[in-house]
Structure formats: C-alpha cells, structure tokens
Short mmCIF file of C-alpha atoms (C1' of nucleotides) in Angstrom, two decimals:
data_model
loop_
_atom_site.label_atom_id
_atom_site.label_comp_id
_atom_site.label_asym_id
_atom_site.label_seq_id
_atom_site.Cartn_x
_atom_site.Cartn_y
_atom_site.Cartn_z
CA MET A 145 -15.76 -62.30 -54.42
CA THR A 146 -12.75 -60.58 -56.34
CA ALA A 147 -11.46 -58.27 -54.08
CA ALA A 148 -11.37 -60.99 -51.07
CA SER A 149 -9.42 -63.63 -53.71
CA ILE A 150 -7.12 -60.68 -54.28
CA ALA A 151 -6.15 -60.46 -50.58
CA LYS A 152 -6.26 -63.93 -50.09
CA ASP A 153 -3.57 -64.79 -52.61
CA LEU A 154 -1.57 -61.78 -51.52
CA ARG A 155 -1.60 -63.04 -48.15
CA ALA A 156 -0.88 -66.46 -48.86
CA ALA A 157 2.11 -65.06 -51.01
CA ILE A 158 3.15 -62.98 -47.75
CA ARG A 159 2.75 -66.10 -45.54
CA SER A 160 4.84 -68.37 -47.58
CA GLY A 161 7.69 -66.01 -48.17
CA THR A 162 6.90 -64.96 -51.68
CA TYR A 163 7.33 -61.56 -50.24
CA LYS A 164 9.45 -60.82 -47.40
CA PRO A 165 9.28 -57.89 -44.85
CA GLY A 166 10.13 -54.83 -46.56
CA ASP A 167 9.31 -55.86 -50.19
CA ARG A 168 7.00 -54.21 -52.23
CA LEU A 169 3.67 -55.84 -53.01
CA PRO A 170 2.17 -55.37 -56.93
CA SER A 171 0.64 -52.22 -57.65
CA GLU A 172 -2.69 -51.46 -57.89
CA ALA A 173 -2.59 -51.14 -61.58
CA ALA A 174 -0.94 -54.80 -62.18
CA LEU A 175 -3.35 -56.18 -59.75
CA MET A 176 -6.24 -54.49 -61.96
CA SER A 177 -4.65 -56.25 -64.91
CA ASN A 178 -3.95 -59.12 -63.80
CA TYR A 179 -7.26 -59.81 -62.33
CA GLY A 180 -9.01 -57.96 -64.54
CA VAL A 181 -10.75 -55.73 -62.06
CA ALA A 182 -11.50 -52.23 -61.69
CA ARG A 183 -9.13 -50.33 -59.52
CA MET A 184 -11.53 -49.73 -56.49
CA THR A 185 -11.58 -53.61 -56.55
CA ALA A 186 -7.88 -54.28 -56.33
CA ARG A 187 -7.74 -51.40 -53.99
CA HIS A 188 -10.10 -53.00 -51.61
CA GLY A 189 -8.34 -56.24 -51.85
CA LEU A 190 -5.07 -54.21 -50.53
CA SER A 191 -6.95 -52.42 -48.08
CA MET A 192 -7.59 -55.66 -46.19
CA LEU A 193 -4.17 -56.46 -45.84
CA LYS A 194 -3.42 -53.32 -44.55
CA ASP A 195 -6.41 -53.69 -41.94
CA GLU A 196 -4.85 -57.09 -40.70
CA GLY A 197 -1.51 -55.13 -39.94
CA LEU A 198 0.16 -57.14 -42.73
CA THR A 199 1.23 -54.17 -44.89
CA VAL A 200 1.74 -50.64 -44.94
CA THR A 201 1.38 -48.47 -47.80
CA ARG A 202 3.55 -45.38 -48.72
CA HIS A 203 1.94 -42.99 -50.54
CA GLY A 204 3.24 -42.04 -54.14
CA SER A 205 5.39 -45.23 -53.71
CA GLY A 206 4.02 -48.74 -52.85
CA VAL A 207 2.53 -51.36 -50.24
CA PHE A 208 5.19 -53.18 -48.81
CA VAL A 209 5.12 -56.14 -46.33
CA ARG A 210 5.22 -54.75 -42.49
CA SER A 211 7.66 -56.76 -39.93
CA PHE A 212 7.40 -56.85 -36.13
CA GLU A 213 10.44 -56.71 -33.78
CA PRO A 214 8.63 -55.93 -30.78
CA ILE A 215 10.48 -54.20 -27.47
CA VAL A 216 10.01 -56.76 -24.49
CA ARG A 217 8.45 -54.89 -21.57
CA ASP A 218 9.02 -57.16 -18.75
CA SER A 219 6.53 -55.71 -16.15
CA THR A 220 7.93 -58.01 -13.01
CA GLY A 221 11.69 -57.89 -13.75
CA GLY A 222 12.41 -53.72 -13.18
CA LYS A 223 14.81 -53.26 -10.52
CA ALA A 224 13.16 -51.96 -7.30
CA GLY A 225 14.23 -47.95 -7.28
CA GLU A 226 14.24 -47.61 -11.02
CA SER A 227 11.47 -45.30 -12.56
CA THR A 228 8.18 -47.40 -13.26
CA VAL A 229 8.14 -47.78 -17.04
CA THR A 230 11.74 -47.46 -17.89
CA ALA A 231 13.11 -50.16 -15.82
CA GLU A 232 10.39 -52.63 -17.53
CA ILE A 233 12.59 -52.32 -21.12
CA ASP A 234 15.20 -54.86 -21.16
CA GLU A 235 17.98 -54.39 -23.25
CA THR A 236 16.18 -54.66 -26.77
CA GLY A 237 14.61 -51.45 -25.93
CA ALA A 238 17.92 -49.72 -25.68
CA GLY A 239 17.25 -46.26 -27.12
CA LEU A 240 14.29 -45.70 -25.87
CA VAL A 241 13.66 -42.00 -24.90
CA VAL A 242 11.39 -40.63 -22.04
CA ARG A 243 9.79 -37.44 -22.61
CA THR A 244 7.89 -35.75 -19.49
CA LEU A 245 5.15 -34.07 -21.60
CA ALA A 246 3.09 -32.57 -18.37
CA VAL A 247 3.02 -32.50 -14.81
CA THR A 248 -0.12 -31.33 -12.84
CA ALA A 249 0.38 -31.01 -9.07
CA GLU A 250 -3.35 -30.71 -8.43
CA ALA A 251 -6.05 -31.57 -10.53
CA GLU A 252 -9.50 -33.37 -10.02
CA PRO A 253 -9.72 -36.83 -10.84
CA SER A 254 -12.20 -38.75 -12.87
CA GLU A 255 -14.61 -40.62 -11.08
CA LYS A 256 -13.08 -43.79 -11.36
CA ILE A 257 -9.85 -42.98 -10.95
CA ARG A 258 -10.84 -41.50 -7.69
CA THR A 259 -12.75 -44.31 -6.71
CA THR A 260 -9.67 -46.85 -7.62
CA LEU A 261 -7.44 -44.49 -5.56
CA GLY A 262 -9.77 -44.80 -2.68
CA LEU A 263 -10.07 -40.92 -2.38
CA ALA A 264 -13.04 -39.03 -0.55
CA GLU A 265 -14.72 -36.72 -3.06
CA GLY A 266 -12.98 -33.23 -3.29
CA ASP A 267 -9.40 -34.82 -3.11
CA LYS A 268 -7.27 -34.03 -5.42
CA VAL A 269 -4.53 -36.01 -7.61
CA THR A 270 -1.15 -35.19 -8.86
CA VAL A 271 -1.40 -35.90 -13.06
CA ARG A 272 2.19 -37.02 -14.75
CA GLU A 273 1.95 -37.89 -18.55
CA ARG A 274 5.09 -39.01 -20.34
CA LEU A 275 5.58 -40.38 -23.71
CA HIS A 276 8.72 -43.13 -24.50
CA LEU A 277 10.57 -42.84 -28.12
CA ARG A 278 12.12 -45.35 -30.00
CA GLU A 279 14.40 -43.84 -32.35
CA ARG A 280 12.42 -40.68 -32.45
CA LYS A 281 8.96 -42.69 -32.97
CA PRO A 282 6.42 -42.09 -29.98
CA VAL A 283 5.64 -45.72 -28.94
CA LEU A 284 4.09 -45.44 -25.57
CA PHE A 285 2.18 -42.95 -23.58
CA ALA A 286 1.50 -42.93 -19.89
CA THR A 287 -0.67 -41.18 -17.57
CA SER A 288 -0.03 -41.38 -13.85
CA TYR A 289 -2.47 -40.49 -11.03
CA LEU A 290 -1.30 -40.12 -7.56
CA PRO A 291 -3.46 -38.46 -4.55
CA ALA A 292 -2.30 -35.32 -4.17
CA ALA A 293 -1.90 -35.52 -0.57
CA ILE A 294 0.81 -37.65 -1.12
CA ALA A 295 2.57 -36.52 -4.12
CA ALA A 296 2.14 -32.62 -3.74
CA GLY A 297 4.85 -30.80 -2.62
CA THR A 298 7.50 -33.32 -3.17
CA PRO A 299 9.23 -34.01 -6.32
CA ILE A 300 6.78 -36.25 -8.01
CA ALA A 301 4.78 -33.04 -8.69
CA ASP A 302 7.92 -31.68 -10.49
CA GLN A 303 8.81 -32.28 -13.86
CA GLU A 304 11.78 -33.86 -13.14
CA VAL A 305 11.25 -36.54 -10.44
CA GLY A 306 14.98 -37.46 -9.76
CA PRO A 307 16.70 -40.43 -9.44
CA GLY A 308 14.94 -43.53 -9.47
CA GLY A 309 11.97 -42.05 -10.31
CA THR A 310 8.27 -41.91 -8.59
CA HIS A 311 8.61 -45.25 -7.10
CA ALA A 312 11.91 -44.12 -5.26
CA ARG A 313 9.74 -40.91 -4.08
CA LEU A 314 6.90 -42.67 -2.73
CA THR A 315 9.30 -44.93 -0.74
CA GLU A 316 10.97 -42.01 0.44
CA ALA A 317 7.54 -40.54 1.63
CA GLY A 318 6.54 -43.66 3.58
CA HIS A 319 4.34 -45.18 0.94
CA ALA A 320 6.71 -47.73 -0.95
CA PRO A 321 4.33 -49.96 -3.61
CA VAL A 322 5.28 -53.22 -2.95
CA ARG A 323 2.21 -54.77 -5.05
CA PHE A 324 0.79 -53.95 -8.38
CA ARG A 325 -2.03 -55.05 -10.40
CA GLU A 326 -1.84 -54.81 -14.49
CA ASP A 327 -5.26 -54.97 -16.60
CA VAL A 328 -4.31 -55.87 -20.15
CA VAL A 329 -6.91 -55.08 -23.04
CA GLY A 330 -6.15 -55.09 -26.70
CA ARG A 331 -8.21 -52.69 -28.83
CA MET A 332 -8.02 -50.37 -31.58
CA PRO A 333 -6.28 -47.18 -31.22
CA THR A 334 -8.45 -43.71 -30.68
CA ILE A 335 -7.72 -41.09 -33.64
CA GLU A 336 -5.70 -39.36 -30.64
CA GLU A 337 -3.57 -41.95 -30.29
CA ILE A 338 -3.07 -42.89 -33.79
CA GLU A 339 -1.96 -39.14 -33.89
CA GLU A 340 -0.02 -39.26 -30.74
CA LEU A 341 1.66 -42.34 -31.23
CA ARG A 342 1.77 -42.51 -34.75
CA ILE A 343 0.04 -45.47 -35.33
CA GLU A 344 -0.02 -47.72 -38.53
CA PRO A 345 -3.50 -48.62 -40.11
CA GLY A 346 -4.08 -52.20 -38.68
CA THR A 347 -2.05 -52.14 -35.86
CA PRO A 348 -3.86 -52.38 -32.14
CA VAL A 349 -2.80 -50.94 -29.35
CA LEU A 350 -2.29 -52.50 -25.79
CA ALA A 351 -4.09 -50.36 -23.07
CA VAL A 352 -2.61 -51.22 -19.38
CA THR A 353 -4.07 -49.96 -16.46
CA ARG A 354 -1.60 -50.54 -13.60
CA THR A 355 -2.29 -49.96 -9.98
CA ALA A 356 0.54 -49.91 -7.43
CA PHE A 357 -0.12 -50.48 -3.91
CA THR A 358 1.70 -50.43 -0.61
CA LYS A 359 2.17 -52.84 2.20
CA ASP A 360 -1.08 -52.06 3.92
CA GLY A 361 -3.16 -52.69 0.54
CA SER A 362 -3.79 -49.21 0.18
CA PRO A 363 -3.36 -47.64 -3.71
CA VAL A 364 -0.71 -44.96 -4.19
CA GLU A 365 -0.67 -44.60 -8.27
CA VAL A 366 -3.03 -45.71 -11.00
CA SER A 367 -1.13 -45.64 -14.32
CA HIS A 368 -2.74 -45.59 -17.63
CA VAL A 369 -0.39 -46.87 -20.27
CA VAL A 370 -1.12 -47.00 -23.99
CA LEU A 371 1.52 -49.07 -26.04
CA ASP A 372 1.61 -49.13 -29.77
CA ALA A 373 1.01 -53.16 -30.48
CA GLY A 374 3.10 -53.21 -33.05
CA GLU A 375 6.18 -52.28 -31.34
CA PHE A 376 5.56 -54.16 -27.93
CA MET A 377 5.72 -57.44 -26.14
CA LEU A 378 4.47 -57.36 -22.80
CA ARG A 379 6.07 -60.19 -20.31
CA TYR A 380 5.27 -61.59 -17.18
CA ASP A 381 7.24 -63.97 -14.89
CA ILE A 382 4.94 -65.38 -12.31
CA ASP A 383 5.07 -67.84 -9.49
CA MET B 1349 -12.46 -34.90 -46.43
CA THR B 1350 -15.79 -35.90 -46.53
CA ALA B 1351 -15.48 -39.97 -45.62
CA ALA B 1352 -13.34 -38.75 -42.92
CA SER B 1353 -15.30 -36.25 -41.64
CA ILE B 1354 -18.44 -38.19 -41.72
CA ALA B 1355 -16.77 -40.61 -39.48
CA LYS B 1356 -15.56 -38.02 -37.34
CA ASP B 1357 -18.81 -36.76 -36.72
CA LEU B 1358 -19.91 -39.94 -35.72
CA ARG B 1359 -17.39 -41.02 -33.55
CA ALA B 1360 -17.96 -37.95 -31.38
CA ALA B 1361 -21.66 -38.66 -31.31
CA ILE B 1362 -20.78 -42.08 -30.04
CA ARG B 1363 -18.11 -40.55 -27.78
CA SER B 1364 -20.81 -38.33 -26.46
CA GLY B 1365 -23.29 -40.47 -25.70
CA THR B 1366 -25.41 -39.65 -28.40
CA TYR B 1367 -25.43 -42.98 -29.72
CA LYS B 1368 -24.99 -45.89 -26.88
CA PRO B 1369 -24.00 -49.19 -27.30
CA GLY B 1370 -26.35 -51.29 -29.46
CA ASP B 1371 -28.09 -48.03 -30.96
CA ARG B 1372 -28.15 -48.12 -34.48
CA LEU B 1373 -26.75 -45.31 -36.78
CA PRO B 1374 -28.04 -43.26 -39.62
CA SER B 1375 -27.96 -45.44 -42.53
CA GLU B 1376 -26.22 -45.06 -45.50
CA ALA B 1377 -28.91 -43.69 -47.63
CA ALA B 1378 -29.43 -40.87 -44.96
CA LEU B 1379 -25.42 -39.75 -44.64
CA MET B 1380 -25.64 -39.76 -48.47
CA SER B 1381 -28.48 -37.23 -48.30
CA ASN B 1382 -27.37 -35.37 -45.06
CA TYR B 1383 -23.66 -34.95 -46.22
CA GLY B 1384 -24.64 -35.04 -49.97
CA VAL B 1385 -22.05 -37.43 -51.03
CA ALA B 1386 -21.66 -40.68 -52.89
CA ARG B 1387 -22.84 -43.98 -51.58
CA MET B 1388 -19.18 -45.10 -51.65
CA THR B 1389 -18.09 -42.07 -49.35
CA ALA B 1390 -20.73 -42.49 -47.10
CA ARG B 1391 -19.77 -46.42 -46.76
CA HIS B 1392 -16.06 -45.56 -46.26
CA GLY B 1393 -17.05 -43.33 -43.46
CA LEU B 1394 -18.75 -45.87 -41.67
CA SER B 1395 -16.17 -48.52 -42.58
CA MET B 1396 -13.75 -46.16 -40.63
CA LEU B 1397 -15.70 -46.74 -37.32
CA LYS B 1398 -15.91 -50.73 -38.13
CA ASP B 1399 -12.25 -50.70 -38.49
CA GLU B 1400 -11.48 -48.62 -35.28
CA GLY B 1401 -14.11 -51.61 -33.46
CA LEU B 1402 -16.30 -48.83 -32.49
CA THR B 1403 -19.31 -50.12 -34.41
CA VAL B 1404 -20.67 -53.76 -35.72
CA THR B 1405 -22.05 -54.04 -39.04
CA ARG B 1406 -25.37 -56.21 -39.51
CA HIS B 1407 -26.19 -56.90 -43.15
CA GLY B 1408 -29.75 -55.93 -43.94
CA SER B 1409 -29.98 -54.41 -40.83
CA GLY B 1410 -27.70 -51.74 -40.09
CA VAL B 1411 -24.74 -50.59 -38.44
CA PHE B 1412 -24.89 -50.37 -34.43
CA VAL B 1413 -22.65 -49.23 -31.72
CA ARG B 1414 -20.44 -52.06 -30.07
CA SER B 1415 -20.06 -52.87 -26.34
CA PHE B 1416 -17.38 -54.18 -24.40
CA GLU B 1417 -17.83 -56.38 -21.65
CA PRO B 1418 -14.66 -58.12 -21.14
CA ILE B 1419 -14.06 -61.75 -19.43
CA VAL B 1420 -10.88 -60.80 -16.57
CA ARG B 1421 -8.66 -63.69 -16.89
CA ASP B 1422 -6.42 -63.67 -14.18
CA SER B 1423 -3.22 -65.40 -14.44
CA THR B 1424 -2.00 -65.37 -11.42
CA GLY B 1425 -4.90 -66.03 -9.26
CA GLY B 1426 -5.44 -69.59 -10.33
CA LYS B 1427 -5.72 -71.89 -7.52
CA ALA B 1428 -3.00 -74.91 -8.04
CA GLY B 1429 -4.34 -77.91 -9.09
CA GLU B 1430 -7.03 -76.30 -11.48
CA SER B 1431 -6.56 -76.61 -15.49
CA THR B 1432 -4.28 -74.03 -16.77
CA VAL B 1433 -6.95 -71.44 -18.03
CA THR B 1434 -10.41 -72.33 -16.70
CA ALA B 1435 -8.90 -71.22 -13.41
CA GLU B 1436 -7.65 -68.17 -14.28
CA ILE B 1437 -11.50 -66.77 -15.59
CA ASP B 1438 -12.79 -65.30 -12.71
CA GLU B 1439 -16.34 -65.43 -11.65
CA THR B 1440 -17.26 -62.86 -14.77
CA GLY B 1441 -16.06 -65.69 -16.60
CA ALA B 1442 -19.19 -67.87 -15.75
CA GLY B 1443 -20.85 -69.90 -18.49
CA LEU B 1444 -17.36 -70.39 -20.00
CA VAL B 1445 -17.02 -73.87 -21.51
CA VAL B 1446 -13.88 -75.73 -22.60
CA ARG B 1447 -13.89 -77.82 -25.63
CA THR B 1448 -11.05 -80.25 -26.42
CA LEU B 1449 -10.41 -80.27 -30.29
CA ALA B 1450 -7.67 -82.24 -30.78
CA VAL B 1451 -4.63 -84.28 -28.40
CA THR B 1452 -1.98 -85.70 -30.34
CA ALA B 1453 0.13 -88.12 -28.21
CA GLU B 1454 3.41 -87.41 -30.50
CA ALA B 1455 3.79 -84.93 -32.92
CA GLU B 1456 7.22 -83.27 -34.39
CA PRO B 1457 7.32 -79.95 -32.71
CA SER B 1458 8.54 -77.01 -34.71
CA GLU B 1459 11.90 -75.82 -34.63
CA LYS B 1460 10.57 -72.55 -32.27
CA ILE B 1461 8.66 -74.89 -30.02
CA ARG B 1462 11.56 -77.46 -29.68
CA THR B 1463 14.22 -74.88 -28.48
CA THR B 1464 11.84 -73.47 -26.36
CA LEU B 1465 11.15 -76.41 -24.39
CA GLY B 1466 14.99 -77.52 -24.54
CA LEU B 1467 14.20 -80.96 -26.36
CA ALA B 1468 17.03 -82.62 -28.97
CA GLU B 1469 16.34 -83.02 -32.55
CA GLY B 1470 13.92 -85.80 -33.15
CA ASP B 1471 12.34 -85.34 -29.59
CA LYS B 1472 8.46 -85.51 -30.03
CA VAL B 1473 5.87 -83.17 -28.39
CA THR B 1474 2.24 -83.77 -26.85
CA VAL B 1475 -0.24 -81.37 -28.35
CA ARG B 1476 -3.35 -80.38 -27.10
CA GLU B 1477 -5.97 -78.40 -28.71
CA ARG B 1478 -8.48 -76.28 -27.03
CA LEU B 1479 -11.52 -73.98 -27.49
CA HIS B 1480 -13.46 -71.86 -25.04
CA LEU B 1481 -16.60 -70.62 -25.43
CA ARG B 1482 -18.68 -67.62 -23.80
CA GLU B 1483 -22.29 -67.99 -24.69
CA ARG B 1484 -21.92 -70.80 -27.15
CA LYS B 1485 -19.43 -68.38 -29.10
CA PRO B 1486 -15.97 -69.14 -29.11
CA VAL B 1487 -13.03 -66.61 -27.60
CA LEU B 1488 -10.23 -68.01 -27.00
CA PHE B 1489 -8.24 -70.83 -28.52
CA ALA B 1490 -5.18 -72.56 -26.81
CA THR B 1491 -2.68 -75.01 -28.15
CA SER B 1492 -0.45 -76.76 -25.86
CA TYR B 1493 2.99 -78.27 -26.43
CA LEU B 1494 4.64 -80.60 -24.03
CA PRO B 1495 7.19 -82.94 -23.98
CA ALA B 1496 6.29 -86.35 -25.17
CA ALA B 1497 8.67 -88.27 -23.18
CA ILE B 1498 6.61 -86.56 -20.23
CA ALA B 1499 2.92 -86.69 -21.32
CA ALA B 1500 2.94 -89.41 -23.45
CA GLY B 1501 1.01 -92.46 -21.83
CA THR B 1502 -0.29 -90.26 -18.86
CA PRO B 1503 -3.66 -88.79 -18.97
CA ILE B 1504 -2.25 -85.43 -20.49
CA ALA B 1505 -2.30 -87.70 -24.00
CA ASP B 1506 -5.98 -88.51 -23.38
CA GLN B 1507 -9.10 -86.46 -24.48
CA GLU B 1508 -9.93 -86.24 -20.81
CA VAL B 1509 -7.16 -84.92 -18.65
CA GLY B 1510 -8.81 -85.78 -15.56
CA PRO B 1511 -9.53 -83.53 -12.01
CA GLY B 1512 -7.17 -80.62 -11.87
CA GLY B 1513 -6.28 -80.94 -15.63
CA THR B 1514 -2.86 -80.65 -17.01
CA HIS B 1515 -1.01 -79.14 -13.98
CA ALA B 1516 -2.04 -81.71 -11.83
CA ARG B 1517 -0.83 -84.82 -14.03
CA LEU B 1518 2.24 -83.06 -14.20
CA THR B 1519 2.38 -82.51 -10.51
CA GLU B 1520 1.92 -86.15 -10.24
CA ALA B 1521 4.63 -87.33 -12.51
CA GLY B 1522 7.34 -85.08 -10.85
CA HIS B 1523 7.25 -82.26 -13.13
CA ALA B 1524 5.35 -79.88 -11.09
CA PRO B 1525 4.91 -76.22 -12.89
CA VAL B 1526 5.90 -73.43 -10.46
CA ARG B 1527 6.74 -70.91 -12.60
CA PHE B 1528 5.06 -69.36 -15.61
CA ARG B 1529 6.33 -66.74 -18.14
CA GLU B 1530 3.79 -64.99 -20.24
CA ASP B 1531 4.60 -62.71 -23.41
CA VAL B 1532 1.40 -61.04 -24.63
CA VAL B 1533 1.07 -59.47 -27.91
CA GLY B 1534 -1.52 -57.45 -29.43
CA ARG B 1535 -2.34 -57.86 -33.25
CA MET B 1536 -4.92 -58.15 -36.21
CA PRO B 1537 -6.28 -61.62 -36.25
CA THR B 1538 -5.15 -63.70 -39.18
CA ILE B 1539 -8.11 -65.16 -41.27
CA GLU B 1540 -8.25 -68.72 -39.83
CA GLU B 1541 -8.75 -66.76 -36.51
CA ILE B 1542 -11.17 -64.54 -37.50
CA GLU B 1543 -13.13 -67.87 -38.66
CA GLU B 1544 -12.16 -70.06 -35.65
CA LEU B 1545 -13.32 -67.19 -33.00
CA ARG B 1546 -15.59 -65.81 -35.54
CA ILE B 1547 -13.94 -62.56 -34.19
CA GLU B 1548 -15.87 -58.79 -35.58
CA PRO B 1549 -14.12 -56.77 -38.18
CA GLY B 1550 -12.17 -54.12 -36.43
CA THR B 1551 -11.42 -56.64 -33.40
CA PRO B 1552 -7.60 -57.30 -32.07
CA VAL B 1553 -6.46 -60.58 -30.53
CA LEU B 1554 -3.99 -61.06 -27.60
CA ALA B 1555 -1.64 -63.69 -28.50
CA VAL B 1556 -0.36 -65.17 -25.16
CA THR B 1557 2.99 -67.41 -25.18
CA ARG B 1558 2.66 -69.00 -21.73
CA THR B 1559 5.73 -71.09 -20.97
CA ALA B 1560 5.38 -73.41 -17.34
CA PHE B 1561 8.75 -74.36 -15.81
CA THR B 1562 9.54 -76.96 -12.86
CA LYS B 1563 11.62 -75.79 -9.62
CA ASP B 1564 14.80 -76.66 -11.63
CA GLY B 1565 14.10 -74.06 -14.00
CA SER B 1566 13.30 -76.50 -16.90
CA PRO B 1567 10.10 -76.05 -19.11
CA VAL B 1568 7.61 -78.41 -19.22
CA GLU B 1569 4.67 -76.78 -21.06
CA VAL B 1570 4.54 -74.10 -24.06
CA SER B 1571 0.91 -72.97 -24.59
CA HIS B 1572 0.23 -70.55 -27.49
CA VAL B 1573 -3.24 -68.85 -26.20
CA VAL B 1574 -5.10 -66.60 -28.98
CA LEU B 1575 -8.39 -64.72 -27.28
CA ASP B 1576 -10.42 -62.64 -29.03
CA ALA B 1577 -9.70 -58.90 -27.57
CA GLY B 1578 -13.38 -57.88 -27.68
CA GLU B 1579 -14.41 -60.18 -25.27
CA PHE B 1580 -10.90 -60.06 -22.75
CA MET B 1581 -8.97 -58.64 -19.91
CA LEU B 1582 -5.86 -59.93 -19.02
CA ARG B 1583 -5.07 -59.57 -15.39
CA TYR B 1584 -1.79 -59.77 -13.82
CA ASP B 1585 -0.70 -59.36 -9.69
CA ILE B 1586 2.66 -58.61 -9.21
CA ASP B 1587 4.76 -58.24 -6.04
"C1'" DG C 1196 -41.63 -55.55 -50.49
"C1'" DA C 1197 -39.00 -51.88 -48.44
"C1'" DG C 1198 -35.03 -50.89 -46.53
"C1'" DT C 1199 -30.49 -52.41 -45.01
"C1'" DG C 1200 -25.70 -53.38 -45.73
"C1'" DG C 1201 -22.08 -55.77 -49.52
"C1'" DT C 1202 -19.65 -56.05 -53.73
"C1'" DC C 1203 -18.37 -54.10 -58.02
"C1'" DT C 1204 -17.53 -50.78 -62.26
"C1'" DA C 1205 -15.63 -47.21 -65.11
"C1'" DG C 1206 -14.25 -43.54 -64.63
"C1'" DA C 1207 -12.31 -38.56 -62.39
"C1'" DC C 1208 -9.04 -35.57 -59.89
"C1'" DC C 1209 -5.42 -35.15 -56.48
"C1'" DA C 1210 -0.88 -35.67 -53.80
"C1'" DC C 1211 3.29 -37.82 -53.23
"C1'" DT C 1212 7.63 -40.32 -54.81
"C1'" DG C 1213 11.55 -41.17 -57.27
"C1'" DC C 1214 14.52 -41.44 -61.10
"C1'" DC D 1367 7.48 -36.98 -65.62
"C1'" DA D 1368 5.75 -41.18 -65.24
"C1'" DG D 1369 3.98 -44.09 -61.35
"C1'" DT D 1370 2.29 -44.92 -57.05
"C1'" DG D 1371 -1.56 -44.58 -53.76
"C1'" DG D 1372 -5.77 -41.17 -51.77
"C1'" DT D 1373 -10.22 -39.76 -52.55
"C1'" DC D 1374 -14.79 -39.25 -54.73
"C1'" DT D 1375 -18.54 -40.09 -57.83
"C1'" DA D 1376 -23.01 -42.20 -60.21
"C1'" DG D 1377 -24.27 -45.58 -61.42
"C1'" DA D 1378 -25.45 -51.47 -61.06
"C1'" DC D 1379 -26.52 -55.58 -59.23
"C1'" DC D 1380 -26.93 -58.89 -55.00
"C1'" DA D 1381 -27.94 -60.83 -50.24
"C1'" DC D 1382 -30.16 -60.10 -45.70
"C1'" DT D 1383 -33.80 -58.61 -42.36
"C1'" DC D 1384 -38.10 -57.73 -40.85
"C1'" DG D 1385 -42.56 -56.12 -40.82
#
DNA sequence: GAGTGGTCTAGACCACTGC
DNA sequence: CAGTGGTCTAGACCACTCG
C-alpha cells in the first residue's frame, strides 16, 4: 500500500494548496528516504498523480503541479458568417491561430461519413483538415467532410476558403447550414493525437462530431473535432 | 524501447481487429517470453494500454479489450416538465435508475455557487444530490444548488420532488427555467469519483456545469454533473 | 492448484536540466 | 557535474479466478 499512500499524501497536499500549480513536488529520491521505499515504488506513486492529470513531469527537472486555464469554446455563440470553429472561440481564445493542413477536393468517404451525409455509394466528399494553435501549441484538430457535389469547384475545396469561411460559401451556394448537432465524448487520446496535439500524459481529449444541416434537414457537413481537454471548456447555451 | 513497443504492437492488433472488444490479450508471462523482457517491462507495456482506456484488467483473470457503448444524453431534447436529467436520456438509456442520495433544505453555498446564483452573503441554498445507475453500475453523479429562498418549503427540499421533477416545481413557483447553459470539461476523475462511479482506469469523466435561467435572466439552479465518459455521449442540437 | 494480475525490492544504466 | 526523471532487470510474495 505504499505507492498508493504516497500518491494519497501528495494528492491531499496538492488539493489543500500545500503545493500550488507550478510548484515542484518532492523528488523520487526524497520520497524514497521519506517513506523508506524502493525507487520504483516512489515512482509508481508519482505516476499515479500524472495519470490523474494532477502533475506534469519534466525530465531532468522534476515533477510539477499542473494548472488548468481553459479556452471557452462557445458552440452556440458564433456569429453567422464566420468560420465554423474560430467564431466559437470567445475572447479568452485570443491568440488562437488556425492552420489549414490539407484540403482534398474529392475523396472516398468512409462508410460512416457517407451515410451520415446521406450520400449514395460512389459519391465523393471534400475533406478539410485544420489545426488550431494556442501560443504555438496545437490544441484542436478538426476534419470536415462535405459532399463533393456541393463543395468541389467552390472555394471550399481551396486551401483558402475566403472571408466568412466554409459556412459563408455554403450559404452562397444555396446550402446554408442552419441547424447543428454536436455529439461529445470524452476519452483518452490515441498515440497519433498525443503526438499531433502534444497532449500531456493524464489528459483526455474531447471528441466532438458536429453535423450541419440545411433548412430542409439535409446534412451538408460533418466535422470531427478533437480537442485537448486540458485546454478547452465547451459551452452550450440552450433555450 | 521495449515496453513502448509491446504496447505499440498490441495497440495495432486491437485497432486492426485481431483482438476484438471482450477478447483476452496475451498474459504477462506470454509477453515476457515472446519479447524476452522482464515482467515489469511486460507489465508496463500493458499498463500503457490500460491508461489509454483501451483495455480493462481483471485480477486473476487477464487483460481484456474494452468496449464503448455510450448512453446518449440529449441535453436539448428533454420534454418540458420532466426532471432535469432523466428527460435527457434517450431510449438507449433505458434501464437507467435515479437514486436521490441527499437533500439539504438550507446549506451554506460555496463562494462560486453563491455568485453564480447571484446571492447575497449569508443567503442559503438547497442542495440535492443524485446518482444515476445503469444496470446497477453508477454512471452519473449530480449535485444541484438552488436558492433556498425559492426552494425551501417546497417539494424541491424534499427527498421526493414529485411528478415533473425540480423544473415542474420551479415553474409552479413562478421561476420557470427557460434558458440553460452547459459548460463541459473533460478530465481524469478524482479518487472520490473513481470510487463513487466505479470508474475504470484510463477513463476520463465529463464534468458539466449546468445553469438554469428564468425568462428575466436570473439563475435559479446550478448543477454540477459528473459523468463516466466511458458510459456517455452528450448530444446538443443547436439552431 | 495452476495461472493470472498487483505490489514491492535493490540494483543498473541512460538522458535531460540547470547551476 | 550533481541532481533529476526514464527505462529495464531478476527476483520476491501476495490476491484473485477458475477449472
């Protein structure tokens, strides 16, 4: 029970404010002598806190208490005509930079995307991949799928969508998105996501599947958005 | 790099479908001989998968691939007049049982709750704690705070709120909630939450702060809801 | 009882950080 | 260069599961 009890003590100390965000915790060597345990045991105790997202370790430097200052992503507050995601970042998201990674005018959709968009077999989709950065750190990865029949040949299939973003182009093309559905799950990141978003150990991601519908109820866009849960809070205003 | 490469191999095998949800992975002993590593190394490789939420371990039995069949909680679909949370569970949530743990008619609010509810210093709140169970497993824990000036003396301060739940009582009292805000964060569970919700290692929680407002914009209820992210998907429909 | 995972020990060597 | 965390070894004993 020693590794667990070391974790328990440190956890209590963090919660009570003995160690504040940014503070350094006792080193492994210190814990070994304080508790009279082997190094692996001290390590295990510390690794529990890391897995809980309470601490971050810096190789060669120490174990530090973590802080959480989320960007608020207001999914309902975006002014019409702005780009899907940037409009949703409120003022605390200042300094957020969007980088378009790749745009594919015509791609074969997965079975799931195809049925969600209500496409026939053989129909193609336009795929847009974007990365959002906060102070140089990537924090959000988004992939959008639109029917190629709608998007191909428009600026949506270009690297630069133009002012107002994808939604403005869809509106111009007579497919104005007016209703949205967001499905949110929380889970641990995949290895790819850990690398892509440089996610700290012990940090989950929020995976949002956002579907945009036109007035007549037909889906015009499906977006998979993966957010570093250590960086974001999702806000929904509901009537 | 051996522990990491064991994890990598097994992860790939799970992703490719070699091991399906419910399947047992090779034992620690098998990995030791297959990879020629010490037991702690094999263990470490397996523990990575556990921390990613890919597997569950059953002491004395083995390591198994995990499955994810979420309950969809539709936050916007609840018919008016039903209780706040149960109304939000759609048909896949059948079998969901709500247990009221505690009701406190008059309690001292925390600073944060007090200001969110727009209360003056010294004002009391009514606190309701509820637990939701899915097939006997607790999956959601909710704590609601209402101004005692509104709730005390009404059935809201009773163990049984009556038909229609808290919102029906608020409406009767002339404080009908018409607008809601939900703030969603993902994080790893606290020890208390792990115990209370019997959360598997490697599973985050979704922490939802839900604020209900009346027509004139004054807040009448703040709820802190903690959901086992391994059990839920949150759905929001937005116009 | 054989096989499984859970925990701990006491060492080793390596890689990174900061004075 | 001293101190830090990252990884691995080769054992030990314990607790749980299942046939």
